[in-house]
Structures are given as C-alpha cells and as structure tokens.
PDB file of C-alpha atoms in Angstrom:
ATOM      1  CA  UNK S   1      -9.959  30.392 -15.130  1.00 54.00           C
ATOM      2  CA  UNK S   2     -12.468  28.252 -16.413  1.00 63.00           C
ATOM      3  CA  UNK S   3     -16.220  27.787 -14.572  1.00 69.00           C
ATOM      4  CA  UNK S   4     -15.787  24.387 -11.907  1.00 73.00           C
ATOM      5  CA  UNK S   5     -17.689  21.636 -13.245  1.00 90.00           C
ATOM      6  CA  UNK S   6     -17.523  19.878  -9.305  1.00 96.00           C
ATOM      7  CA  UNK S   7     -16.641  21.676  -5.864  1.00 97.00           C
ATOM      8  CA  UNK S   8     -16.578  20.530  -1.776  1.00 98.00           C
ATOM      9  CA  UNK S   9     -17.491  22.351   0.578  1.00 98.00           C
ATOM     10  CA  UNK S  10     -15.252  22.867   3.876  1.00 99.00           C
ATOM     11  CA  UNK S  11     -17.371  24.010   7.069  1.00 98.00           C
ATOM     12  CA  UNK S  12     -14.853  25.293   9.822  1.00 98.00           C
ATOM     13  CA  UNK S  13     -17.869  23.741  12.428  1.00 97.00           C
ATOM     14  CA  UNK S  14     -16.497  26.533  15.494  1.00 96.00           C
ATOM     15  CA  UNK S  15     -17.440  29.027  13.256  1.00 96.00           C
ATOM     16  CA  UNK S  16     -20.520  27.963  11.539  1.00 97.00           C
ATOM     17  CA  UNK S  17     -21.837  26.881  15.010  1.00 97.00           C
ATOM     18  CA  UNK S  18     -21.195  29.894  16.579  1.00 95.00           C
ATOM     19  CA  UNK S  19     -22.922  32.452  13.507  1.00 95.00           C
ATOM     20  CA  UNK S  20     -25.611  30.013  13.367  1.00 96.00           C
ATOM     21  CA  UNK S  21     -26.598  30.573  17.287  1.00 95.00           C
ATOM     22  CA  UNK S  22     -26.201  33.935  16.392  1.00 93.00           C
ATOM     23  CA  UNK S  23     -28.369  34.112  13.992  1.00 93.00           C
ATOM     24  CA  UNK S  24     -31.005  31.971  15.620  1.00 93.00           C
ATOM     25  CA  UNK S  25     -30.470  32.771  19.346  1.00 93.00           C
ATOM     26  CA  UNK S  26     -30.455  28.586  20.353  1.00 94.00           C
ATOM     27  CA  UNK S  27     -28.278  25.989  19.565  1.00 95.00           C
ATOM     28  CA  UNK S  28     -28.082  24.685  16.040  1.00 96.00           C
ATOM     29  CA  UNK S  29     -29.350  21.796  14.516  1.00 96.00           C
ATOM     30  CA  UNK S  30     -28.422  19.610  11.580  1.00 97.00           C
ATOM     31  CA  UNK S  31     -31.165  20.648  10.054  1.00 96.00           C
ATOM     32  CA  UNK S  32     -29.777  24.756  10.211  1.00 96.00           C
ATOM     33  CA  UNK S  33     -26.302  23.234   8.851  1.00 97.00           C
ATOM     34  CA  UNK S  34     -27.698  22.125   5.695  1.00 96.00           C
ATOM     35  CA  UNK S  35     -30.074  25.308   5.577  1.00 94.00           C
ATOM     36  CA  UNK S  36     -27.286  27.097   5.592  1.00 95.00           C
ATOM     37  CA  UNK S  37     -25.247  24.933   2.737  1.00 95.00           C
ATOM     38  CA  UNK S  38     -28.007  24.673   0.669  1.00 93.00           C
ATOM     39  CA  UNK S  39     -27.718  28.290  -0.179  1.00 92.00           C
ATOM     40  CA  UNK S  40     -24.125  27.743  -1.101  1.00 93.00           C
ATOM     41  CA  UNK S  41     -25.208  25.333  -3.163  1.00 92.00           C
ATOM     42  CA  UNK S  42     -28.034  27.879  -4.964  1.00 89.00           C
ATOM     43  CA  UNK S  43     -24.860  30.295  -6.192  1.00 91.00           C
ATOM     44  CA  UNK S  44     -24.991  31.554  -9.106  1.00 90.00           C
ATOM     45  CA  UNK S  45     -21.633  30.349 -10.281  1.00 88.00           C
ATOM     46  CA  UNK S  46     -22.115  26.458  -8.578  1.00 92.00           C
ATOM     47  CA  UNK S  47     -26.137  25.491  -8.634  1.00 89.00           C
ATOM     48  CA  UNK S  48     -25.020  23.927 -12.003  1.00 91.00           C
ATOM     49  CA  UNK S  49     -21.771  22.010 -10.715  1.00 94.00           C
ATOM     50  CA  UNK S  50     -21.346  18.741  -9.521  1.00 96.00           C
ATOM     51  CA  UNK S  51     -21.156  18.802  -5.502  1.00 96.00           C
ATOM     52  CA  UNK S  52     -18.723  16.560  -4.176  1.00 97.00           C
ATOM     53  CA  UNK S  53     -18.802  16.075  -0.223  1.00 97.00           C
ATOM     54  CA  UNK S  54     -19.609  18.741   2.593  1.00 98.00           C
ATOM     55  CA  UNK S  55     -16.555  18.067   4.983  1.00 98.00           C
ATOM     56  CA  UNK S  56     -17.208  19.181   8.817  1.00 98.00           C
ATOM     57  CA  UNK S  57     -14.668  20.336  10.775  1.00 98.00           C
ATOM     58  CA  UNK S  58     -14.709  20.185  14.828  1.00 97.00           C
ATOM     59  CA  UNK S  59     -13.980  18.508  17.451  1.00 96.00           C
ATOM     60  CA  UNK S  60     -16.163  15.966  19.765  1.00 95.00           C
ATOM     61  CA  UNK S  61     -17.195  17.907  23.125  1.00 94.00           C
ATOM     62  CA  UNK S  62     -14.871  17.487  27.050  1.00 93.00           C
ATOM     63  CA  UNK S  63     -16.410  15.032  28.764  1.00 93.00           C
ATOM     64  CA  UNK S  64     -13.795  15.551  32.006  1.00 91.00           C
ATOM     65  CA  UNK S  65     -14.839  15.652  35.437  1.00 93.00           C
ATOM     66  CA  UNK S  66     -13.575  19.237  37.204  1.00 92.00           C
ATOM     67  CA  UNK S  67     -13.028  20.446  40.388  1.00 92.00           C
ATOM     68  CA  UNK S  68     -13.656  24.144  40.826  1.00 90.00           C
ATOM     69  CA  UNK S  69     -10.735  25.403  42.525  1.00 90.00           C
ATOM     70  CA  UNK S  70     -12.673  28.073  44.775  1.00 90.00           C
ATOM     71  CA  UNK S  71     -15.518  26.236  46.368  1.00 92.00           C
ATOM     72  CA  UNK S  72     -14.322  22.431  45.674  1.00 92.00           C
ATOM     73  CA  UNK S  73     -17.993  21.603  43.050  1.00 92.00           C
ATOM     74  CA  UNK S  74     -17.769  19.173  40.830  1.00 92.00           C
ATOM     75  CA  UNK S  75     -18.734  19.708  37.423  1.00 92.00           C
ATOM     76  CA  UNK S  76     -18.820  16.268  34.904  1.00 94.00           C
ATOM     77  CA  UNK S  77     -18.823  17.992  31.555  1.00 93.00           C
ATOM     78  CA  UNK S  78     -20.597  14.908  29.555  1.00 95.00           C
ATOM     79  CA  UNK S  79     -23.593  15.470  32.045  1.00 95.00           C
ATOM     80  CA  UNK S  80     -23.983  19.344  30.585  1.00 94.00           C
ATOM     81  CA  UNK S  81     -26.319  20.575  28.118  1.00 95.00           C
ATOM     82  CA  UNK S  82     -23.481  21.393  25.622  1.00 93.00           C
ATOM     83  CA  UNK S  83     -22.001  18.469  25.306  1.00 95.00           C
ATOM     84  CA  UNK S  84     -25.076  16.319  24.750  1.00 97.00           C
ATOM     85  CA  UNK S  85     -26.298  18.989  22.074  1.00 97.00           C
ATOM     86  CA  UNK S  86     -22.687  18.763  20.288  1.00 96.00           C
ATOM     87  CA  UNK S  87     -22.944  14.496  20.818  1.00 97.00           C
ATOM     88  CA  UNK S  88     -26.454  14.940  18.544  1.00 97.00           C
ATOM     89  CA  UNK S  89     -25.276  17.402  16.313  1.00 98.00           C
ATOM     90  CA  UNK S  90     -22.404  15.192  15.173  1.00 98.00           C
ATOM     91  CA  UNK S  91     -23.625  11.914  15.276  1.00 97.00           C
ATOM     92  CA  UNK S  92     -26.785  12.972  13.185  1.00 98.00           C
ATOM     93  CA  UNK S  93     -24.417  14.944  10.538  1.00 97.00           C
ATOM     94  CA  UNK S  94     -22.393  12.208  10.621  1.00 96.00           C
ATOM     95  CA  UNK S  95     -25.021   9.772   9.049  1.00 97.00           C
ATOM     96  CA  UNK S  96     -26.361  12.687   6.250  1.00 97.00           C
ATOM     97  CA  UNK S  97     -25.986  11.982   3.108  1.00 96.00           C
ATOM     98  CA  UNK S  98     -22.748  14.078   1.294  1.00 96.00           C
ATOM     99  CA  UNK S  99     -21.214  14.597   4.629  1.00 98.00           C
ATOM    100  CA  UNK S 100     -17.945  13.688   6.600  1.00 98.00           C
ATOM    101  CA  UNK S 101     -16.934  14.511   9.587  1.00 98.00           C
ATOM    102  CA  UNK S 102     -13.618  15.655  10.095  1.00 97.00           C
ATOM    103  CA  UNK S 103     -12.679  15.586  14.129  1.00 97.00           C
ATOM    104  CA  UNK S 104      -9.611  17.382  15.843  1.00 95.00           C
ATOM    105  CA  UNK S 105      -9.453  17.094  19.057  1.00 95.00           C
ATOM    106  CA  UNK S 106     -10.306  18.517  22.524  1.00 93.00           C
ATOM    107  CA  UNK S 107      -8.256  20.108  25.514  1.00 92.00           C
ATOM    108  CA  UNK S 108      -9.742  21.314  28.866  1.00 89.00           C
ATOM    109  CA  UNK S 109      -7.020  23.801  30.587  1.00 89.00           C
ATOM    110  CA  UNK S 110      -9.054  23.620  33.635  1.00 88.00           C
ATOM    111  CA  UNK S 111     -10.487  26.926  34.604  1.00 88.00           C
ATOM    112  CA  UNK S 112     -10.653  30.526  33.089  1.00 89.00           C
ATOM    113  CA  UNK S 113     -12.407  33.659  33.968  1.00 89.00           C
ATOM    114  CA  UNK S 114     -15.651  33.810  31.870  1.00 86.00           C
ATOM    115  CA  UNK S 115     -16.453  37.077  29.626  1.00 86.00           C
ATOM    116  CA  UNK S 116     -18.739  38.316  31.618  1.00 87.00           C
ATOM    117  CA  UNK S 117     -17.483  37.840  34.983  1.00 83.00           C
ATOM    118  CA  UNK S 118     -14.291  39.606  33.921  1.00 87.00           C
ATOM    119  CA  UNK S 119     -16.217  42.762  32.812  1.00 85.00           C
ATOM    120  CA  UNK S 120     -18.134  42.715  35.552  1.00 86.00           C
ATOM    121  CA  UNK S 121     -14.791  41.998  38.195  1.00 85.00           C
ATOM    122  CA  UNK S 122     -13.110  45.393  36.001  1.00 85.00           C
ATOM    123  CA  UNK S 123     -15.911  47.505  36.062  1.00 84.00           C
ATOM    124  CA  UNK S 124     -17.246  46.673  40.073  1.00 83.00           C
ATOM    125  CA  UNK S 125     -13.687  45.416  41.442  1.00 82.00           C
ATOM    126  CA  UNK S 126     -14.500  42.552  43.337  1.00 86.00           C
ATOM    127  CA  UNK S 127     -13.789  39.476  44.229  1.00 86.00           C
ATOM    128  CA  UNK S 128     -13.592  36.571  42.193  1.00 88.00           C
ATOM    129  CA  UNK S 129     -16.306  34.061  42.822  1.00 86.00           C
ATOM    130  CA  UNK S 130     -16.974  30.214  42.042  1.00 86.00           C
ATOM    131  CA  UNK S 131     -19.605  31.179  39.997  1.00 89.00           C
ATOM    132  CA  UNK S 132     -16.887  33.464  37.556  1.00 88.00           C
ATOM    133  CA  UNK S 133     -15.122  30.066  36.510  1.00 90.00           C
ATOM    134  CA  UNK S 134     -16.158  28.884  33.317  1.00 89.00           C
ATOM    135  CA  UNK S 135     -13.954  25.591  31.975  1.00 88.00           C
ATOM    136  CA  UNK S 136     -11.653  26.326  29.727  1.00 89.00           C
ATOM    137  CA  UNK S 137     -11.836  24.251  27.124  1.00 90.00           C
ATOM    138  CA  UNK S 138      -9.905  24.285  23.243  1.00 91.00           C
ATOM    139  CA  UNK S 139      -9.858  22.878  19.985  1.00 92.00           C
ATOM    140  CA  UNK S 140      -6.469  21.200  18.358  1.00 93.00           C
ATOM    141  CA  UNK S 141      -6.105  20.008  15.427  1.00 93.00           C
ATOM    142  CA  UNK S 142      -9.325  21.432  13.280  1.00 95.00           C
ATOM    143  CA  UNK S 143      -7.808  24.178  11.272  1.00 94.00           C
ATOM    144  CA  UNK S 144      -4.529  21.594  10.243  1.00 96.00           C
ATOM    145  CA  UNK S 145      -7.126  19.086   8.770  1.00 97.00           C
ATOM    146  CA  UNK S 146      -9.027  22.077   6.873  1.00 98.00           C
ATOM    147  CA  UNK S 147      -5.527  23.364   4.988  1.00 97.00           C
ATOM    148  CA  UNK S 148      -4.362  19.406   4.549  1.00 97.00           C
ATOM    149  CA  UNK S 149      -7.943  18.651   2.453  1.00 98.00           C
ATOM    150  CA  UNK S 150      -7.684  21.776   0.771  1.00 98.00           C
ATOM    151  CA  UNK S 151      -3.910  20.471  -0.175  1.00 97.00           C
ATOM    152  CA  UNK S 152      -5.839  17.453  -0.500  1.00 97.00           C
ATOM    153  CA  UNK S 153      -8.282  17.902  -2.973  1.00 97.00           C
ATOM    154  CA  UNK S 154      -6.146  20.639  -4.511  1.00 97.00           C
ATOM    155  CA  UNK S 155      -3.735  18.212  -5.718  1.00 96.00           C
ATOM    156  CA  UNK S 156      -5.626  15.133  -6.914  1.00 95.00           C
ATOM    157  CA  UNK S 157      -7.924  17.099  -9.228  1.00 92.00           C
ATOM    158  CA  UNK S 158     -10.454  15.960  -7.428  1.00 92.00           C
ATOM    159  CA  UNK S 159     -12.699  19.658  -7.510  1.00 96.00           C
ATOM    160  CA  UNK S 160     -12.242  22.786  -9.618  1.00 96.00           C
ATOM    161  CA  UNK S 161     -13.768  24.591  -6.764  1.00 97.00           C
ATOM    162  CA  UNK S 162     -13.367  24.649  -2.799  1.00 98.00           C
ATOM    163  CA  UNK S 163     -15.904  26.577  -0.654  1.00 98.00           C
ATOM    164  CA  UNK S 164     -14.649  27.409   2.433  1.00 98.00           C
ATOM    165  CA  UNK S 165     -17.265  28.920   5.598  1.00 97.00           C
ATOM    166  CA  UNK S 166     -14.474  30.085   7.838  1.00 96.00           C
ATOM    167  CA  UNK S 167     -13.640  33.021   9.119  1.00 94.00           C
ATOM    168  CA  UNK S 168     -10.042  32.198  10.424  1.00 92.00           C
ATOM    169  CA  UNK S 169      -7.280  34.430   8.116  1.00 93.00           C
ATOM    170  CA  UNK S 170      -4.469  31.303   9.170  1.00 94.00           C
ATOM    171  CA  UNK S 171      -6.306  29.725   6.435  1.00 96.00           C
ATOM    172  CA  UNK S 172      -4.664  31.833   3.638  1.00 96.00           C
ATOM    173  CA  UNK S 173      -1.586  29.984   2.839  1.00 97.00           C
ATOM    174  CA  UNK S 174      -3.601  26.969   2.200  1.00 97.00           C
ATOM    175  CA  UNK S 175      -6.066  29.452   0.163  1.00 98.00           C
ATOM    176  CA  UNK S 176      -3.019  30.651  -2.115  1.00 97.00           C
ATOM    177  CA  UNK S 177      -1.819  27.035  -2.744  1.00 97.00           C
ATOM    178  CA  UNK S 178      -5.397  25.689  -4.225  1.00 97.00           C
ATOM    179  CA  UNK S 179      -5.391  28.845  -6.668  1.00 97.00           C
ATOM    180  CA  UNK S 180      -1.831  27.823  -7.405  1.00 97.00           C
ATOM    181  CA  UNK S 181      -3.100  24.462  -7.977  1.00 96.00           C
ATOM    182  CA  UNK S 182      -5.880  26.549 -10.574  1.00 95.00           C
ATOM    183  CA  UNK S 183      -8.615  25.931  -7.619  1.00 97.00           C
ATOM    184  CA  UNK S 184     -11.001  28.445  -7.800  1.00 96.00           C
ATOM    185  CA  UNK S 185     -11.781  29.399  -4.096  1.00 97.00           C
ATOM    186  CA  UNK S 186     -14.808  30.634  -2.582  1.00 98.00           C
ATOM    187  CA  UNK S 187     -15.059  32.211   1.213  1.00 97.00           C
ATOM    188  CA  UNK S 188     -18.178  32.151   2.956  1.00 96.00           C
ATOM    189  CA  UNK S 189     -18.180  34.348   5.460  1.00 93.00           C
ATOM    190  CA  UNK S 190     -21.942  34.304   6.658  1.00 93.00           C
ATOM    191  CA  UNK S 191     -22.084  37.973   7.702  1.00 86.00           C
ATOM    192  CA  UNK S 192     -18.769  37.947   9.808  1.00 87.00           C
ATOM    193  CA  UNK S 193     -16.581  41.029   9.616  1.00 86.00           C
ATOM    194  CA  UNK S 194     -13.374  39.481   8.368  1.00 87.00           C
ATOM    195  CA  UNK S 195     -10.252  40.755   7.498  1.00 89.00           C
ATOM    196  CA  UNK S 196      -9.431  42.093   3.941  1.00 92.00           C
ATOM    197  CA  UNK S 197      -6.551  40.076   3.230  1.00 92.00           C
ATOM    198  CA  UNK S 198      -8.583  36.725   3.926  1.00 93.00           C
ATOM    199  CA  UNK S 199     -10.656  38.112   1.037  1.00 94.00           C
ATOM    200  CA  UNK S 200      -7.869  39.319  -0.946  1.00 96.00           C
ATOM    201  CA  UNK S 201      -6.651  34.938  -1.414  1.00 96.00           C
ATOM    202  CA  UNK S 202     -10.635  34.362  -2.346  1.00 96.00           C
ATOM    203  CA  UNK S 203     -11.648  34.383  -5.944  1.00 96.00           C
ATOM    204  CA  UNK S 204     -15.378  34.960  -4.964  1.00 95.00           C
ATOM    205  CA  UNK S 205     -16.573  36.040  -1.677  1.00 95.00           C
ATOM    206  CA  UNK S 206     -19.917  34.675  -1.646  1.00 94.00           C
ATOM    207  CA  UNK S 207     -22.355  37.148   0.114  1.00 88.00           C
ATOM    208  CA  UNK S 208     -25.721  35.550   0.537  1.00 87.00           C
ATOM    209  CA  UNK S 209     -27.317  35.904   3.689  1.00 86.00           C
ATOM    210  CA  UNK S 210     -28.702  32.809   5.992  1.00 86.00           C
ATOM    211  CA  UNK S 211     -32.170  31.530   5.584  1.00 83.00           C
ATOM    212  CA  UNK S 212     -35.107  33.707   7.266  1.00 82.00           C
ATOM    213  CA  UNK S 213     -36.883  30.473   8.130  1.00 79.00           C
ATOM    214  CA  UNK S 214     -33.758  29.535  10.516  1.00 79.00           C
ATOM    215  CA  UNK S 215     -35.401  32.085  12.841  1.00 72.00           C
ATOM    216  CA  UNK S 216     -38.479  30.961  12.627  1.00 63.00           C
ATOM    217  CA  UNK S 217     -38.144  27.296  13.877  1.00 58.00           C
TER     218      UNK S 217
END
C-alpha cells in the first residue's frame, strides 16, 4: 500500500469530549480540539499529506424541560451549564476553518439513576432521593454518519487515508470496507484502553499522547 498523498480526519465528538475533560479536568474548548488534531496532523506518516476536512461528529445538547418524578422540580436543560458549553463548542467549531460538523441527534429518556448515587444506594442501602436523578439523555444517529463518510470518502477516491479518534469497536465493519476500498486507516485512540480487534481493522494505531499545554490553560 502506497504512502496517502491526502487524508480526513473523523472525530467521534462523545469520545474526544469526554478524554479531553479527562485529560484537562474542565470542559473542552475549540481551542483543545484542534490541539489535539494538530498532533495528528504532525505524524510521521501524514505531516507531508494533503489534509482534507476534520469532520465532527455529535449531536446538539437537550434543551427539554423535566419534571423530577420524586419531588415535582423542574429542570429546563437549555438553562444548564452543559448545554450552553456544548451550544459554544459547536457553533465556534462550526465556523473553523477545515471543519464540518456532522450532527445526529438527541433523545432525553427522562430520568436515570446517576453513577454515583447508585454506588452509593448499593453500598449504604437507602433510599432513593431527588437529588440521585440525573436526566437521561442519548445520542442517535452519530456513529451511522461516521461509517456512511468513511463509505463516503472510501468510494469517491476522495482520501488515501482516514483517521479515525474513536474508541467505539461498532466502527469495524466500516474500518474493513475503506481498506477494501485500499484506504489506509488510522485509529486514534488518545490513551483509551480499547479492544484488540478495533486495532486489529487499523493499519496504524497512532500513539501520540495529548498536548502538555492542554493542562496548563
């Protein structure tokens, strides 16, 4: 397989999101997005290839009105901190240069017990309180528009490479069509433990850490 002379890269935004607030322990900015592409772009095997379009893939925040089931509250979801911090995330990567948004969409299930709540309800057995209930909200639609643009670009010739920040293994059938397609495909896993056969449908799985100076903004 010859060297790409152009790639895209494919953020699954869930995932990117969540080992960028990892990483720097607050919610992350455009800014940490391209921080964190930019080193993709660095590779040893792409800094000298063409780089088509960073595609973003998410989906815009709930903005529903609840009512919690135990004590009656209220809580409007488009008034919370996380959904004006996604709303600014989006629109500003929205107008960067070599990006495109790619938007499933959103669907609140009501209420769920949160993480902690549930540990804490196993280990002390008590009783659930209003405070416990965390909405539960879910994303449709993001990982179907990541496999039909790797089809996508697969196809049309368009790149000789796809780099794909994901750490979802129902990505690997549309992994093993772009190498069928002679797409050489890279997985960017930014330090997540990820399962071996996700690697096994990479061609390169592209180790480089994050930026230090993410942490120190």
């Amino acid at each position: 397989m010859s060297l790409p002379t152009r790639y895209a890269v494919l953020l699954d935004g869930g995932f990117v999101l969540k080992k960028l607030q990892q990483y720097t322990n607050r919610f992350p900015t455009a800014d940490d997005v391209e921080k964190a592409c930019e080193r993709l772009h660095s590779h040893e095997s792409l800094k000298n290839c063409d780089l088509l379009r960073v595609y973003f893939y998410h989906a815009p925040p709930a903005n529903e009105e609840l009512v919690n089931p135990l004590d009656k509250s209220k809580v409007n979801l488009a008034e919370t901190q996380i959904y004006h911090d996604h709303e600014k995330l989006l629109s500003v990567l929205e107008m960067r240069p070599n990006f495109a948004l790619r938007l499933g969409e959103t669907v609140t299930y009501q209420w769920k017990l949160g993480k902690r709540a549930m540990d804490s309800i196993m280990e002390n057995t008590r009783a659930v309180e209003p405070r416990d209930l965390v909405p539960n909200v879910m994303q449709k639609g993001v990982d179907l528009r990541i496999g039909l643009d790797i089809a996508r670009l697969s196809l049309q010739g368009t790149v000789q490479a796809i780099v794909v920040a994901t750490g979802d293994s129902d990505l690997i059938p549309a992994f093993k069509f772009a190498r069928r397609e002679g797409v050489r495909v890279y997985l960017d896993h930014m330090g997540h433990g990820i399962r071996r056969d996700l690697k096994a449908h990479a061609d390169i799985v592209i180790d480089t850490p994050l930026p230090k100076e993410l942490r120190n903004k």
